[in-house]
PDB file of C-alpha atoms in Angstrom:
ATOM      1  CA  MET F   1     205.560 240.978 148.731  1.00 50.00           C
ATOM      2  CA  LYS F   2     208.852 239.649 147.489  1.00 50.00           C
ATOM      3  CA  SER F   3     210.473 240.809 150.643  1.00 50.00           C
ATOM      4  CA  CYS F   4     207.698 238.911 152.839  1.00 48.00           C
ATOM      5  CA  LYS F   5     208.414 235.496 150.593  1.00 46.00           C
ATOM      6  CA  THR F   6     212.086 235.890 150.911  1.00 43.00           C
ATOM      7  CA  SER F   7     211.760 236.230 154.658  1.00 42.00           C
ATOM      8  CA  TYR F   8     209.284 233.315 154.935  1.00 40.00           C
ATOM      9  CA  PHE F   9     211.428 231.009 152.933  1.00 38.00           C
ATOM     10  CA  MET F  10     214.535 232.068 155.052  1.00 41.00           C
ATOM     11  CA  LEU F  11     212.597 231.076 158.139  1.00 37.00           C
ATOM     12  CA  LEU F  12     211.638 227.602 156.398  1.00 36.00           C
ATOM     13  CA  PHE F  13     215.421 227.353 155.760  1.00 38.00           C
ATOM     14  CA  VAL F  14     216.608 227.871 159.252  1.00 38.00           C
ATOM     15  CA  LEU F  15     213.696 225.900 160.865  1.00 38.00           C
ATOM     16  CA  GLY F  16     214.328 223.114 158.237  1.00 40.00           C
ATOM     17  CA  SER F  17     218.278 223.072 159.314  1.00 36.00           C
ATOM     18  CA  VAL F  18     217.465 222.881 162.898  1.00 34.00           C
ATOM     19  CA  ALA F  19     214.997 220.191 162.172  1.00 34.00           C
ATOM     20  CA  THR F  20     217.678 218.329 160.284  1.00 31.00           C
ATOM     21  CA  VAL F  21     219.889 218.467 163.313  1.00 33.00           C
ATOM     22  CA  GLY F  22     217.378 217.313 165.637  1.00 32.00           C
ATOM     23  CA  VAL F  23     218.614 218.826 168.692  1.00 31.00           C
ATOM     24  CA  ILE F  24     220.138 222.354 170.038  1.00 29.00           C
ATOM     25  CA  SER F  25     222.808 221.864 172.584  1.00 29.00           C
ATOM     26  CA  ILE F  26     222.249 224.490 175.392  1.00 32.00           C
ATOM     27  CA  PRO F  27     225.248 225.187 177.467  1.00 37.00           C
ATOM     28  CA  GLY F  28     224.902 223.852 181.096  1.00 41.00           C
ATOM     29  CA  ALA F  29     221.784 221.770 180.062  1.00 40.00           C
ATOM     30  CA  ALA F  30     223.774 218.609 180.848  1.00 40.00           C
ATOM     31  CA  PHE F  31     223.922 219.974 184.389  1.00 45.00           C
ATOM     32  CA  ALA F  32     220.491 221.285 184.610  1.00 56.00           C
ATOM     33  CA  LYS F  33     218.614 218.256 186.116  1.00 84.00           C
ATOM     34  CA  LYS F  34     219.704 215.225 188.125  1.00 90.00           C
ATOM     35  CA  ILE F  35     217.273 212.420 189.475  1.00 92.00           C
ATOM     36  CA  ALA F  36     217.065 209.535 191.805  1.00 93.00           C
ATOM     37  CA  SER F  37     214.441 206.794 192.347  1.00 95.00           C
ATOM     38  CA  LEU F  38     214.520 205.583 195.599  1.00 96.00           C
ATOM     39  CA  SER F  39     213.944 202.160 197.119  1.00 97.00           C
ATOM     40  CA  GLY F  40     214.511 199.829 200.130  1.00 97.00           C
ATOM     41  CA  ASP F  41     216.656 197.699 197.942  1.00 97.00           C
ATOM     42  CA  GLN F  42     219.397 200.306 196.925  1.00 98.00           C
ATOM     43  CA  VAL F  43     220.010 200.711 200.732  1.00 98.00           C
ATOM     44  CA  VAL F  44     223.246 199.142 201.968  1.00 97.00           C
ATOM     45  CA  PRO F  45     222.485 196.502 203.203  1.00 97.00           C
ATOM     46  CA  PRO F  46     219.027 196.433 201.766  1.00 98.00           C
ATOM     47  CA  VAL F  47     215.929 196.730 203.678  1.00 97.00           C
ATOM     48  CA  SER F  48     212.424 195.383 203.294  1.00 97.00           C
ATOM     49  CA  THR F  49     209.878 198.293 202.887  1.00 97.00           C
ATOM     50  CA  ASN F  50     206.976 199.326 200.789  1.00 97.00           C
ATOM     51  CA  ALA F  51     208.053 202.837 200.787  1.00 97.00           C
ATOM     52  CA  ILE F  52     209.292 204.647 197.275  1.00 97.00           C
ATOM     53  CA  GLY F  53     210.530 207.876 196.503  1.00 97.00           C
ATOM     54  CA  HIS F  54     211.534 210.060 193.638  1.00 97.00           C
ATOM     55  CA  ALA F  55     213.955 213.091 193.738  1.00 96.00           C
ATOM     56  CA  THR F  56     214.630 215.895 191.338  1.00 95.00           C
ATOM     57  CA  PHE F  57     217.674 218.282 191.631  1.00 95.00           C
ATOM     58  CA  LYS F  58     217.958 221.394 189.474  1.00 94.00           C
ATOM     59  CA  HIS F  59     220.563 224.291 189.569  1.00 89.00           C
ATOM     60  CA  PRO F  60     219.518 227.003 187.771  1.00 88.00           C
ATOM     61  CA  ASN F  61     222.820 228.862 188.479  1.00 86.00           C
ATOM     62  CA  GLY F  62     226.168 227.946 189.713  1.00 84.00           C
ATOM     63  CA  SER F  63     225.405 229.161 193.372  1.00 93.00           C
ATOM     64  CA  THR F  64     221.857 227.241 194.227  1.00 94.00           C
ATOM     65  CA  MET F  65     220.510 223.664 194.152  1.00 95.00           C
ATOM     66  CA  ASN F  66     216.714 223.137 194.145  1.00 94.00           C
ATOM     67  CA  TYR F  67     215.133 219.884 195.024  1.00 94.00           C
ATOM     68  CA  LYS F  68     211.939 218.000 195.071  1.00 94.00           C
ATOM     69  CA  LEU F  69     211.533 214.660 196.775  1.00 95.00           C
ATOM     70  CA  ASN F  70     207.978 212.900 196.391  1.00 95.00           C
ATOM     71  CA  ILE F  71     207.827 210.119 199.114  1.00 96.00           C
ATOM     72  CA  SER F  72     205.218 207.455 199.810  1.00 96.00           C
ATOM     73  CA  GLY F  73     205.074 204.928 202.525  1.00 96.00           C
ATOM     74  CA  ILE F  74     206.981 206.882 205.045  1.00 93.00           C
ATOM     75  CA  VAL F  75     205.094 209.518 207.364  1.00 85.00           C
ATOM     76  CA  HIS F  76     207.746 210.789 209.599  1.00 87.00           C
ATOM     77  CA  PRO F  77     211.333 210.771 208.164  1.00 92.00           C
ATOM     78  CA  ASN F  78     214.182 211.258 210.649  1.00 92.00           C
ATOM     79  CA  GLY F  79     216.558 212.267 208.260  1.00 94.00           C
ATOM     80  CA  ILE F  80     216.908 213.141 204.422  1.00 96.00           C
ATOM     81  CA  GLY F  81     220.336 213.674 203.147  1.00 97.00           C
ATOM     82  CA  ILE F  82     222.581 213.857 200.073  1.00 98.00           C
ATOM     83  CA  HIS F  83     225.534 211.226 200.558  1.00 98.00           C
ATOM     84  CA  VAL F  84     228.879 210.758 198.970  1.00 98.00           C
ATOM     85  CA  GLY F  85     229.118 207.443 197.574  1.00 98.00           C
ATOM     86  CA  LYS F  86     229.176 204.955 194.595  1.00 97.00           C
ATOM     87  CA  MET F  87     226.027 202.634 194.132  1.00 96.00           C
ATOM     88  CA  GLY F  88     226.424 199.774 196.685  1.00 96.00           C
ATOM     89  CA  LYS F  89     228.612 201.640 198.862  1.00 97.00           C
ATOM     90  CA  ASN F  90     227.808 203.878 202.077  1.00 97.00           C
ATOM     91  CA  GLY F  91     229.332 207.537 202.294  1.00 98.00           C
ATOM     92  CA  GLU F  92     229.326 210.579 204.467  1.00 98.00           C
ATOM     93  CA  LEU F  93     226.198 212.941 204.543  1.00 98.00           C
ATOM     94  CA  ILE F  94     227.210 216.003 202.496  1.00 98.00           C
ATOM     95  CA  VAL F  95     223.865 218.025 202.438  1.00 97.00           C
ATOM     96  CA  ASP F  96     221.076 217.738 205.328  1.00 96.00           C
ATOM     97  CA  ILE F  97     218.083 218.219 203.294  1.00 93.00           C
ATOM     98  CA  MET F  98     215.854 217.973 206.545  1.00 88.00           C
ATOM     99  CA  LYS F  99     217.494 221.163 207.717  1.00 84.00           C
ATOM    100  CA  GLN F 100     215.497 223.466 205.122  1.00 74.00           C
ATOM    101  CA  ALA F 101     212.969 221.248 203.903  1.00 80.00           C
ATOM    102  CA  LYS F 102     209.444 222.079 203.302  1.00 78.00           C
ATOM    103  CA  GLU F 103     206.942 219.213 203.669  1.00 75.00           C
ATOM    104  CA  GLN F 104     203.729 219.154 202.187  1.00 75.00           C
ATOM    105  CA  MET F 105     201.535 215.924 202.904  1.00 69.00           C
ATOM    106  CA  THR F 106     199.601 214.446 200.259  1.00 72.00           C
ATOM    107  CA  LYS F 107     197.110 211.559 200.112  1.00 68.00           C
ATOM    108  CA  VAL F 108     199.858 209.024 199.033  1.00 73.00           C
ATOM    109  CA  GLY F 109     202.753 210.511 201.022  1.00 88.00           C
ATOM    110  CA  MET F 110     204.754 213.697 201.167  1.00 92.00           C
ATOM    111  CA  ILE F 111     206.525 216.176 198.854  1.00 93.00           C
ATOM    112  CA  ILE F 112     209.658 217.988 200.071  1.00 93.00           C
ATOM    113  CA  THR F 113     210.953 220.859 198.542  1.00 92.00           C
ATOM    114  CA  GLY F 114     213.522 223.383 199.323  1.00 92.00           C
ATOM    115  CA  SER F 115     216.933 224.807 198.062  1.00 93.00           C
ATOM    116  CA  PHE F 116     220.566 225.014 199.519  1.00 95.00           C
ATOM    117  CA  ASN F 117     223.793 226.615 198.573  1.00 95.00           C
ATOM    118  CA  ALA F 118     227.454 226.093 198.848  1.00 97.00           C
ATOM    119  CA  SER F 119     227.342 227.077 202.725  1.00 97.00           C
ATOM    120  CA  ASP F 120     225.071 224.162 203.349  1.00 96.00           C
ATOM    121  CA  LEU F 121     227.709 221.736 202.075  1.00 98.00           C
ATOM    122  CA  ILE F 122     229.262 219.615 204.665  1.00 98.00           C
ATOM    123  CA  GLY F 123     231.531 216.689 205.233  1.00 98.00           C
ATOM    124  CA  PRO F 124     233.991 215.982 202.515  1.00 98.00           C
ATOM    125  CA  MET F 125     232.018 218.874 200.330  1.00 98.00           C
ATOM    126  CA  GLN F 126     232.492 221.520 203.147  1.00 98.00           C
ATOM    127  CA  GLY F 127     234.199 224.671 201.365  1.00 98.00           C
ATOM    128  CA  LYS F 128     233.424 223.449 198.078  1.00 98.00           C
ATOM    129  CA  THR F 129     230.790 224.841 195.564  1.00 97.00           C
ATOM    130  CA  ILE F 130     227.364 223.796 194.133  1.00 96.00           C
ATOM    131  CA  LEU F 131     229.220 222.994 190.843  1.00 94.00           C
ATOM    132  CA  ASP F 132     231.668 220.937 192.794  1.00 96.00           C
ATOM    133  CA  LEU F 133     228.567 218.945 193.981  1.00 96.00           C
ATOM    134  CA  VAL F 134     227.196 219.091 190.471  1.00 94.00           C
ATOM    135  CA  ALA F 135     230.296 217.216 189.240  1.00 94.00           C
ATOM    136  CA  SER F 136     230.153 214.767 191.959  1.00 96.00           C
ATOM    137  CA  MET F 137     226.441 213.965 190.885  1.00 94.00           C
ATOM    138  CA  LYS F 138     227.524 213.723 187.483  1.00 92.00           C
ATOM    139  CA  SER F 139     230.097 211.072 187.971  1.00 93.00           C
ATOM    140  CA  GLY F 140     227.655 209.013 189.741  1.00 93.00           C
ATOM    141  CA  ASN F 141     229.249 209.402 193.321  1.00 96.00           C
ATOM    142  CA  THR F 142     225.979 210.570 195.252  1.00 97.00           C
ATOM    143  CA  TYR F 143     222.913 209.161 196.546  1.00 98.00           C
ATOM    144  CA  VAL F 144     219.756 210.516 198.523  1.00 97.00           C
ATOM    145  CA  SER F 145     218.806 208.658 201.758  1.00 98.00           C
ATOM    146  CA  VAL F 146     215.776 209.000 203.819  1.00 97.00           C
ATOM    147  CA  ASP F 147     216.141 207.645 207.183  1.00 97.00           C
ATOM    148  CA  THR F 148     213.283 206.519 209.716  1.00 96.00           C
ATOM    149  CA  GLU F 149     213.059 205.479 213.372  1.00 95.00           C
ATOM    150  CA  LYS F 150     212.906 201.962 212.316  1.00 95.00           C
ATOM    151  CA  HIS F 151     215.707 202.271 209.626  1.00 97.00           C
ATOM    152  CA  PRO F 152     218.329 204.858 211.079  1.00 96.00           C
ATOM    153  CA  THR F 153     220.619 204.361 208.346  1.00 94.00           C
ATOM    154  CA  GLY F 154     218.473 204.674 205.544  1.00 97.00           C
ATOM    155  CA  GLU F 155     214.868 203.113 204.640  1.00 98.00           C
ATOM    156  CA  ILE F 156     214.966 204.020 201.210  1.00 98.00           C
ATOM    157  CA  ARG F 157     217.872 205.329 198.877  1.00 98.00           C
ATOM    158  CA  GLY F 158     218.516 206.437 195.520  1.00 97.00           C
ATOM    159  CA  GLN F 159     221.786 207.003 193.404  1.00 97.00           C
ATOM    160  CA  ILE F 160     221.489 210.466 191.670  1.00 96.00           C
ATOM    161  CA  GLU F 161     222.017 210.455 187.869  1.00 92.00           C
ATOM    162  CA  LEU F 162     221.564 212.964 184.965  1.00 85.00           C
ATOM    163  CA  ALA F 163     217.967 212.979 183.767  1.00 79.00           C
ATOM    164  CA  ASN F 164     217.344 211.283 180.275  1.00 64.00           C
ATOM    165  CA  SER F 165     217.857 214.330 177.943  1.00 40.00           C
ATOM    166  CA  PRO F 166     220.743 216.734 178.552  1.00 42.00           C
ATOM    167  CA  SER F 167     219.554 218.454 175.129  1.00 32.00           C
ATOM    168  CA  LEU F 168     216.407 220.441 174.153  1.00 27.00           C
ATOM    169  CA  ASN F 169     214.732 218.478 171.519  1.00 29.00           C
ATOM    170  CA  VAL F 170     213.082 220.866 168.804  1.00 28.00           C
ATOM    171  CA  THR F 171     209.731 219.252 168.288  1.00 28.00           C
ATOM    172  CA  ASN F 172     207.484 222.276 168.157  1.00 27.00           C
ATOM    173  CA  SER F 173     204.688 223.555 165.477  1.00 27.00           C
ATOM    174  CA  ILE F 174     205.478 227.000 164.407  1.00 29.00           C
ATOM    175  CA  LYS F 175     202.701 228.991 162.856  1.00 29.00           C
ATOM    176  CA  VAL F 176     204.118 231.339 160.098  1.00 32.00           C
ATOM    177  CA  GLY F 177     201.205 233.317 158.523  1.00 35.00           C
ATOM    178  CA  ASN F 178     198.401 231.131 157.596  1.00 36.00           C
ATOM    179  CA  GLN F 179     200.632 227.748 157.487  1.00 37.00           C
ATOM    180  CA  THR F 180     201.961 225.698 160.379  1.00 34.00           C
ATOM    181  CA  ASN F 181     205.110 224.042 159.737  1.00 35.00           C
ATOM    182  CA  MET F 182     206.207 220.993 162.043  1.00 36.00           C
ATOM    183  CA  THR F 183     210.018 221.175 162.934  1.00 34.00           C
TER     184      THR F 183
END
């Protein structure tokens, strides 16, 4: 019984320490998720459109990048790609997302998913690694563009940036025996 109580209090001490710190850093988590909100006013020069989009990029390892784009207001894109370029500047295509994308039509638009690896990098990124692309994304030097027949240089665009939280917040309830403790 004494051993059980000791273990219980040791667990509470460890959990309390984690709760006091508030976050646990996970190696590589700062690179795990990138996002972009796409609109016509981010295209250079800006275009008038009702189309919008949201893109998410995740790299589960150093060799593959997974993506998901939700687009509404565009039915038939001519091209979707990642370009190198700071906000307000146009740049070269470095990944042709349309090349390997899978489309799924929804009631309000389309969802485009897929993945690519270093062999899919072109232009100034050709011959580089996914981690090189991640570094460029982290520095704010990449954007996503969706091209249409009406706007062949981009109907919507969004700068790729880090998702809000690069750390894992510890806010779980943990049940120990008959008691629930919030951390």
